[in-house]
Coordinates of C-alpha atoms and ligand atoms in Angstrom, one line a residue:
M27 CA 3.2 110.0 122.5
R28 CA 2.4 106.4 121.4
K29 CA 2.3 107.5 117.8
M30 CA 5.6 109.3 118.1
R31 CA 7.4 106.3 119.4
V32 CA 6.1 104.2 116.6
R33 CA 7.2 106.9 114.1
M34 CA 10.4 106.8 116.0
R35 CA 10.7 102.9 115.5
R36 CA 10.0 103.1 111.9
Y37 CA 12.6 105.7 111.2
V38 CA 15.2 103.6 113.1
A39 CA 14.4 100.7 111.1
I40 CA 14.3 102.4 107.9
S41 CA 17.6 104.2 108.6
L42 CA 19.4 101.1 109.6
L43 CA 17.9 99.1 106.4
T44 CA 19.2 101.9 104.1
L45 CA 22.6 102.1 106.0
A46 CA 22.9 98.3 105.6
L47 CA 21.6 98.6 101.9
C48 CA 23.7 101.1 100.4
G49 CA 25.1 103.4 103.1
G50 CA 28.9 103.5 104.0
A51 CA 31.9 102.7 101.9
E52 CA 32.6 100.0 104.8
G53 CA 29.7 97.9 103.4
Q54 CA 30.7 98.5 99.8
R55 CA 34.2 97.0 100.5
R56 CA 32.6 94.0 102.5
R57 CA 30.5 93.5 99.5
R58 CA 33.4 93.6 97.2
G59 CA 35.2 91.1 99.2
E60 CA 38.2 92.9 99.9
E61 CA 38.2 92.5 103.5
A62 CA 39.3 88.7 103.1
S63 CA 42.8 89.5 101.3
R64 CA 43.7 92.3 103.7
H65 CA 44.7 92.8 107.2
P66 CA 42.0 94.8 109.0
I67 CA 43.0 98.3 110.1
R68 CA 41.8 98.5 113.5
E69 CA 41.9 100.4 116.8
V70 CA 43.6 98.0 119.4
N71 CA 40.6 99.0 121.9
Q72 CA 36.9 98.4 122.0
V73 CA 35.2 102.1 121.9
A74 CA 31.6 101.7 123.8
R75 CA 29.0 101.4 121.6
P76 CA 25.5 103.3 122.5
D77 CA 21.9 101.9 122.3
S78 CA 21.8 101.2 118.6
T79 CA 18.1 102.3 118.4
R80 CA 18.9 106.1 120.0
V81 CA 18.7 109.0 117.6
V82 CA 20.5 112.2 118.5
A83 CA 19.9 115.3 116.7
I84 CA 22.6 118.1 116.7
T85 CA 21.2 121.2 115.2
G86 CA 22.3 124.9 114.5
A87 CA 25.9 124.4 114.5
T88 CA 27.9 125.6 111.7
L89 CA 29.0 122.2 109.9
I90 CA 32.5 121.6 108.7
D91 CA 32.3 118.2 107.3
G92 CA 36.0 117.6 107.0
R93 CA 36.1 117.3 103.3
G94 CA 37.3 120.7 102.2
G95 CA 34.0 122.4 101.0
A96 CA 32.5 125.4 102.5
A97 CA 31.0 125.2 105.9
I98 CA 27.3 124.7 106.2
S99 CA 25.4 127.2 108.5
D100 CA 22.6 126.1 110.6
S101 CA 22.7 122.4 109.9
T102 CA 21.6 119.4 111.4
V103 CA 23.5 116.2 111.9
I104 CA 21.5 113.1 112.9
V105 CA 23.3 110.3 115.0
L106 CA 21.7 107.0 115.1
G107 CA 23.4 104.5 117.5
E108 CA 27.0 105.0 116.3
R109 CA 26.3 105.8 113.1
I110 CA 25.6 109.4 111.3
T111 CA 22.6 109.0 109.3
A112 CA 22.2 112.5 107.9
A113 CA 24.2 115.5 107.6
G114 CA 23.3 118.8 105.8
P115 CA 21.6 122.2 105.9
R116 CA 18.7 122.4 108.5
A117 CA 16.1 122.9 105.7
S118 CA 17.0 119.3 104.1
V119 CA 17.6 117.4 107.0
P120 CA 14.5 116.4 109.1
V121 CA 14.7 115.9 112.6
P122 CA 13.3 112.4 113.5
P123 CA 10.4 112.2 116.1
G124 CA 11.6 111.3 119.4
A125 CA 15.3 112.2 118.6
D126 CA 17.5 113.8 121.5
I127 CA 17.9 117.3 120.6
F128 CA 21.1 118.8 121.1
D129 CA 21.1 122.7 120.2
A130 CA 24.4 123.8 118.9
R131 CA 23.6 127.1 118.0
G132 CA 26.7 129.1 118.1
L133 CA 29.0 126.4 117.8
T134 CA 31.0 124.9 114.8
L135 CA 30.6 121.0 114.4
L136 CA 33.4 119.0 112.8
P137 CA 34.6 115.4 112.4
G138 CA 36.8 114.1 115.7
L139 CA 40.3 115.0 115.2
I140 CA 42.9 112.4 114.4
D141 CA 46.3 112.5 115.7
A142 CA 48.9 110.8 113.6
H143 CA 51.7 111.4 116.3
F144 CA 50.6 110.7 119.5
H145 CA 53.2 109.4 122.4
I146 CA 51.9 108.1 125.6
D147 CA 55.4 108.3 127.2
G148 CA 54.2 106.3 130.3
D149 CA 51.5 109.2 131.0
D150 CA 48.2 106.9 131.2
T151 CA 45.9 110.2 131.6
L152 CA 47.1 111.6 128.4
P153 CA 44.9 109.6 125.9
A154 CA 41.7 110.6 127.9
L155 CA 42.8 114.4 128.1
F156 CA 43.4 114.4 124.5
L157 CA 39.8 112.9 124.0
S158 CA 38.4 115.6 126.0
H159 CA 40.1 118.2 123.6
G160 CA 38.2 116.8 120.5
I161 CA 41.0 114.1 119.5
T162 CA 39.1 110.7 118.9
S163 CA 41.6 108.7 117.4
V164 CA 45.4 108.7 117.9
R165 CA 48.0 106.7 116.5
D166 CA 51.3 106.2 118.2
P167 CA 54.2 105.6 115.8
G168 CA 56.8 103.5 117.5
Q169 CA 55.8 101.9 120.8
W170 CA 54.9 98.4 122.1
I171 CA 51.6 97.6 122.0
E172 CA 52.1 96.2 125.7
A173 CA 52.8 99.8 126.6
Y174 CA 49.0 100.5 126.3
A175 CA 47.9 97.6 128.5
A176 CA 47.4 99.4 131.6
V177 CA 45.7 102.4 130.1
R178 CA 43.2 100.1 128.0
Q179 CA 42.4 98.7 131.7
K180 CA 40.8 102.1 132.9
A181 CA 37.1 102.5 132.9
T182 CA 37.5 106.2 131.4
P183 CA 36.6 106.6 127.6
L184 CA 39.8 106.6 125.6
P185 CA 40.2 107.7 122.0
R186 CA 40.7 105.2 119.2
L187 CA 44.1 103.9 119.9
F188 CA 45.9 102.8 116.7
L189 CA 49.3 101.3 117.2
T190 CA 52.2 100.3 115.4
G191 CA 54.4 98.4 117.6
P192 CA 58.1 99.7 118.3
H193 CA 60.3 101.4 115.7
L194 CA 62.3 99.4 113.5
D195 CA 65.3 100.3 113.8
S196 CA 69.4 99.3 113.1
P197 CA 72.0 99.5 115.9
P198 CA 72.8 101.5 118.0
P199 CA 69.0 102.5 117.8
A200 CA 68.0 106.1 119.2
Y201 CA 65.6 104.8 121.8
P202 CA 66.5 101.3 122.8
A203 CA 63.3 100.8 124.9
D204 CA 60.8 101.8 121.9
S205 CA 62.9 99.9 119.4
I206 CA 63.0 96.6 117.8
I207 CA 66.8 95.9 116.0
V208 CA 66.1 94.8 112.5
R209 CA 69.7 93.3 111.0
D210 CA 68.7 91.6 108.0
E211 CA 65.8 91.0 105.3
E212 CA 64.5 88.1 107.3
E213 CA 64.5 89.8 110.5
A214 CA 62.6 92.9 108.8
R215 CA 60.1 90.3 107.6
L216 CA 59.5 88.6 110.7
A217 CA 59.3 91.9 112.9
V218 CA 56.6 93.2 110.5
S219 CA 54.4 89.9 110.6
R220 CA 54.7 89.6 114.3
F221 CA 53.4 93.4 115.0
A222 CA 50.7 93.0 112.4
E223 CA 49.6 89.7 114.0
D224 CA 49.6 91.6 117.4
G225 CA 47.4 94.1 116.1
A226 CA 49.5 96.8 114.4
S227 CA 47.6 99.3 112.0
A228 CA 50.9 100.6 110.5
I229 CA 54.5 100.1 110.9
K230 CA 56.9 102.6 111.7
V231 CA 60.6 102.6 110.5
Y232 CA 63.4 104.4 112.4
F233 CA 66.4 106.4 110.9
R234 CA 69.2 104.0 111.0
L235 CA 67.3 101.3 109.1
P236 CA 68.8 101.4 105.5
A237 CA 67.0 101.9 102.5
G238 CA 67.1 98.4 101.2
L239 CA 65.5 97.2 104.5
I240 CA 62.9 99.8 104.3
R241 CA 61.9 98.1 101.1
V242 CA 61.5 94.9 102.5
V243 CA 59.4 96.3 105.2
T244 CA 57.3 98.1 102.7
N245 CA 56.7 95.1 100.8
T246 CA 55.8 93.0 103.7
A247 CA 53.6 95.6 105.3
H248 CA 51.8 96.4 102.1
A249 CA 51.0 92.7 101.5
R250 CA 49.1 92.9 104.6
G251 CA 47.5 96.1 103.6
I252 CA 49.3 98.0 106.4
P253 CA 50.7 101.3 105.8
V254 CA 54.5 102.4 106.7
T255 CA 55.8 105.4 108.1
A256 CA 59.0 106.8 109.1
H257 CA 61.2 109.1 110.9
L258 CA 64.5 109.6 108.6
E259 CA 67.7 111.3 109.2
I260 CA 70.3 109.1 107.3
V261 CA 68.0 108.1 104.3
D262 CA 67.1 110.7 101.7
A263 CA 63.2 111.2 101.9
T264 CA 62.9 110.5 98.0
D265 CA 64.9 107.3 98.4
A266 CA 62.5 106.2 101.1
I267 CA 59.3 107.1 99.4
R268 CA 60.7 105.5 96.2
A269 CA 61.2 102.2 98.8
G270 CA 57.5 102.2 99.4
I271 CA 57.0 104.5 102.4
D272 CA 53.2 106.0 102.7
G273 CA 54.1 108.7 105.5
I274 CA 56.7 110.8 106.7
E275 CA 57.0 111.6 110.2
H276 CA 58.6 115.0 111.3
V277 CA 59.4 118.2 108.9
T278 CA 63.0 117.2 109.6
S279 CA 62.9 114.4 108.1
F280 CA 63.5 116.1 104.6
G281 CA 66.8 117.5 105.7
T282 CA 69.0 115.3 103.7
A283 CA 67.0 115.5 100.7
L284 CA 67.0 119.4 100.6
M285 CA 70.8 119.7 101.5
P286 CA 73.4 119.8 98.5
F287 CA 74.4 116.2 98.2
R288 CA 77.7 116.8 100.0
E289 CA 76.5 118.7 102.8
A290 CA 73.9 115.8 103.3
E291 CA 76.8 113.3 103.3
K292 CA 78.4 115.1 106.1
Y293 CA 75.3 115.4 108.0
R294 CA 74.6 111.9 107.5
Q295 CA 78.2 110.7 108.9
S296 CA 77.8 112.8 112.0
V297 CA 74.4 111.0 113.0
L298 CA 75.7 107.7 112.2
A299 CA 78.6 108.4 114.4
D300 CA 76.4 109.8 117.1
N301 CA 72.5 109.7 117.1
N302 CA 72.6 112.8 119.2
A303 CA 74.3 114.9 116.6
R304 CA 70.7 115.0 114.9
R305 CA 69.7 117.6 117.7
E306 CA 71.8 120.6 117.2
G307 CA 72.8 119.3 113.6
R308 CA 69.1 119.4 112.1
Y309 CA 68.9 123.0 113.1
T310 CA 72.3 124.0 112.0
A311 CA 71.3 122.5 108.4
W312 CA 67.8 124.1 108.4
S313 CA 68.9 127.5 109.2
T314 CA 70.7 127.5 105.9
I315 CA 68.3 125.5 103.7
D316 CA 67.4 126.7 100.1
L317 CA 63.8 126.4 99.8
D318 CA 63.9 127.5 96.3
S319 CA 66.8 125.5 95.0
P320 CA 65.9 122.9 92.0
N321 CA 66.5 120.3 94.5
A322 CA 63.6 121.5 96.6
K323 CA 61.3 122.3 93.6
A324 CA 61.9 118.9 92.6
L325 CA 61.0 117.6 95.9
Y326 CA 57.5 119.2 96.2
K327 CA 56.8 118.2 92.9
F328 CA 57.7 114.5 93.9
L329 CA 55.7 114.6 97.3
A330 CA 52.5 115.8 95.4
E331 CA 52.9 113.1 92.7
R332 CA 53.3 110.2 95.0
G333 CA 50.8 111.5 97.4
T334 CA 53.0 110.8 100.6
F335 CA 51.4 111.6 103.6
I336 CA 53.5 114.4 105.7
S337 CA 53.0 114.7 109.4
P338 CA 55.2 117.5 109.8
T339 CA 54.9 117.9 113.9
L340 CA 56.2 121.2 113.7
A341 CA 55.0 122.3 117.1
V342 CA 57.7 119.8 118.8
F343 CA 60.4 121.8 116.7
E344 CA 59.2 125.1 117.5
R345 CA 61.7 127.6 118.8
Q346 CA 60.8 131.4 119.1
A347 CA 63.4 134.2 119.9
G348 CA 63.5 134.6 123.8
D349 CA 63.2 130.8 124.6
K350 CA 65.4 129.1 126.7
D351 CA 68.8 128.5 125.2
T352 CA 67.6 129.7 121.6
T353 CA 69.8 131.2 119.1
D354 CA 69.3 133.2 115.9
V355 CA 70.2 129.8 114.2
H356 CA 67.2 127.6 115.9
V357 CA 64.8 130.8 115.3
R358 CA 65.9 130.8 111.7
A359 CA 65.7 127.2 111.1
F360 CA 62.1 126.7 112.6
R361 CA 61.1 129.3 110.2
N362 CA 62.2 127.4 107.4
M363 CA 60.6 124.5 108.6
L364 CA 57.3 126.5 108.6
A365 CA 58.2 127.5 105.0
F366 CA 58.9 124.2 103.8
V367 CA 55.5 123.0 104.8
G368 CA 53.9 126.0 103.3
R369 CA 55.6 125.3 99.8
A370 CA 55.1 121.6 99.9
R371 CA 51.3 121.9 100.6
R372 CA 51.0 124.7 97.8
A373 CA 52.5 122.3 95.4
G374 CA 49.8 119.7 96.5
A375 CA 51.5 117.6 98.9
R376 CA 49.3 116.0 101.5
V377 CA 49.9 117.1 105.1
V378 CA 48.4 115.6 108.0
V379 CA 48.4 116.8 111.9
G380 CA 50.4 114.7 114.2
S381 CA 51.0 116.3 117.9
H382 CA 53.8 114.6 119.4
S383 CA 51.6 115.0 122.6
G384 CA 54.4 117.1 124.5
V385 CA 55.7 120.2 122.7
P386 CA 57.4 123.5 124.3
H387 CA 54.9 126.0 123.3
A388 CA 51.4 124.5 124.4
E389 CA 50.2 123.8 127.9
R390 CA 50.0 119.6 128.6
G391 CA 46.8 118.5 126.2
W392 CA 47.0 121.2 123.7
A393 CA 49.8 119.9 121.5
Y394 CA 47.3 119.3 118.8
Q395 CA 46.0 122.6 118.9
R396 CA 49.2 124.3 118.7
E397 CA 50.1 122.0 115.7
L398 CA 47.0 123.2 113.9
E399 CA 47.8 126.8 114.5
L400 CA 51.5 126.4 113.5
L401 CA 50.1 124.7 110.1
V402 CA 48.2 127.8 109.4
E403 CA 51.4 129.8 110.3
A404 CA 52.9 127.8 107.7
G405 CA 50.7 128.7 105.0
L406 CA 47.9 126.2 105.1
T407 CA 44.4 127.6 104.9
P408 CA 42.5 126.8 108.2
T409 CA 40.4 124.6 105.9
E410 CA 43.4 122.6 104.8
A411 CA 44.4 122.4 108.3
I412 CA 41.1 120.9 109.2
V413 CA 41.3 118.5 106.5
G414 CA 44.6 117.5 107.3
A415 CA 43.2 116.7 110.9
T416 CA 40.6 114.6 109.7
L417 CA 39.7 113.0 106.6
E418 CA 43.4 113.2 105.0
N419 CA 44.6 111.6 108.3
A420 CA 41.6 109.0 108.3
R421 CA 43.2 108.4 104.6
F422 CA 46.6 108.0 106.0
F423 CA 45.3 105.5 108.7
R424 CA 43.3 103.9 106.0
V425 CA 40.1 104.2 108.3
D426 CA 38.3 106.8 105.9
D427 CA 35.7 104.0 105.2
R428 CA 34.4 104.8 108.6
L429 CA 36.1 107.8 109.9
G430 CA 37.4 111.2 109.3
S431 CA 34.2 113.1 107.9
V432 CA 30.8 114.0 109.1
E433 CA 29.0 112.1 106.3
R434 CA 26.2 109.6 106.3
G435 CA 27.3 106.3 107.1
K436 CA 30.3 107.2 109.1
L437 CA 30.9 106.5 112.7
A438 CA 29.9 109.4 114.8
D439 CA 33.2 110.7 116.2
L440 CA 32.6 114.5 116.4
V441 CA 33.8 117.9 118.1
L442 CA 32.0 121.1 118.7
V443 CA 34.1 124.2 119.2
E444 CA 32.9 127.6 120.1
G445 CA 33.6 130.2 117.4
D446 CA 34.6 130.2 113.8
P447 CA 38.2 128.1 113.4
L448 CA 37.9 128.9 109.6
K449 CA 38.5 132.7 110.6
D450 CA 40.7 131.7 113.6
I451 CA 42.3 128.4 113.8
S452 CA 42.8 128.9 117.8
A453 CA 39.0 128.3 118.2
M454 CA 39.7 124.8 117.9
R455 CA 40.9 125.1 121.6
R456 CA 37.3 126.1 122.6
V457 CA 36.0 122.4 122.7
R458 CA 32.7 122.5 124.1
R459 CA 31.4 119.0 123.6
V460 CA 32.8 115.9 122.1
M461 CA 31.2 112.7 120.8
L462 CA 32.8 109.2 120.5
N463 CA 31.3 106.5 118.6
G464 CA 27.9 108.1 119.2
R465 CA 28.2 108.7 122.7
W466 CA 28.8 112.2 124.3
V467 CA 31.9 112.2 126.1
G468 CA 31.9 113.6 129.9
P469 CA 29.0 114.9 131.3
S470 CA 26.3 116.9 129.7
A471 CA 22.4 117.7 130.1
T472 CA 21.9 115.0 127.0
E473 CA 23.9 112.5 129.0
K474 CA 22.0 113.2 132.1
K475 CA 18.8 112.6 130.4
E476 CA 20.0 109.1 129.0
T477 CA 20.5 107.5 132.8
K478 CA 16.8 108.2 133.6
Ligands
ZN12 ZN1 57.6 111.2 117.8

């Protein structure tokens, strides 16, 4: 027993040393001294850390590591403290003596899911519910950082909370309570700087902000190392991307870029006259959009070349025949939204996953899983949808040095599901265990053992 403890201690010491010396992109970046000039992209909450010498071995699961390669059946993943120290086939990853073994045979192990479009909407129990469904990081694109003050007081574990501050919008804003009105370049710079100082890890521009001010916002945010993402209706997506936007929220943001110019102008003017005109107007427009027009093909190519992140939030727009107040126009429009995402992805665009928190065709807490299913229906392979949910989203957040994949050196945010999501993506609903920062979330045999 003592010998085992000595061996275990030696394993811990060697692992910590190799991680410090060569492991982790985070360490490499720090050594290159890049951090000093850049704004640190961080969650606003302190996620609890486990005992730094505790070793967990998750054995027997099929491993989907988030990088898009083939799954590894019968894998072993070793977690030391908060970090992954090894991941691979069982035969090549020895289990250190004294490790807490979690037998995960029959389960699939994936990186913790990342949600690019989460709204708390005054429901302080929602972040913890999402965490229990495997979502270990969320970003709220357009909410005052103060709106999370109450939930952060709670003792319950929360996903990593990435915040942006409110929408940067022009008058009259669509959501006054969630917006800051920006009227000129100086106000744009001031707003970005203020939210960056408050801990924003991205900036969100809303649809009334004109292209010229978008450019000021992206210049200011990028100088601090912060990405900018947008909800568009009035500014053409290609113009916004040329103005420096890193991400586009909502498939509908591409409407004006896909319509013939004259029709797009008519739509813009209707929304400029009344923000609410977008609600029906976007379905009317999308019901007749030509996804194979030269315009559309140029857009797919442009998105792929620029590497813009697209968070389609399909689930919030889902309208199926038989739904309340749903006509053929809605159904056809939604089919075209799905088809657009499939075509853009096939052309090489980067598609990520955002849930929008509450959506018509999912029970409370399951919007993210519905979005995954719709992305597969849109034509993504399950592997592509999972990469979009994990490593690609980590890149969108600019946290892929520490999150997004099951790799040596990364933080141990993990989810275990029952079944094979590569065969049937709805297996992502059968969440069995969630690990956040090296700690199991919720009660389990392993956790009970810890309290001894
Ligand atoms: Zn939203």
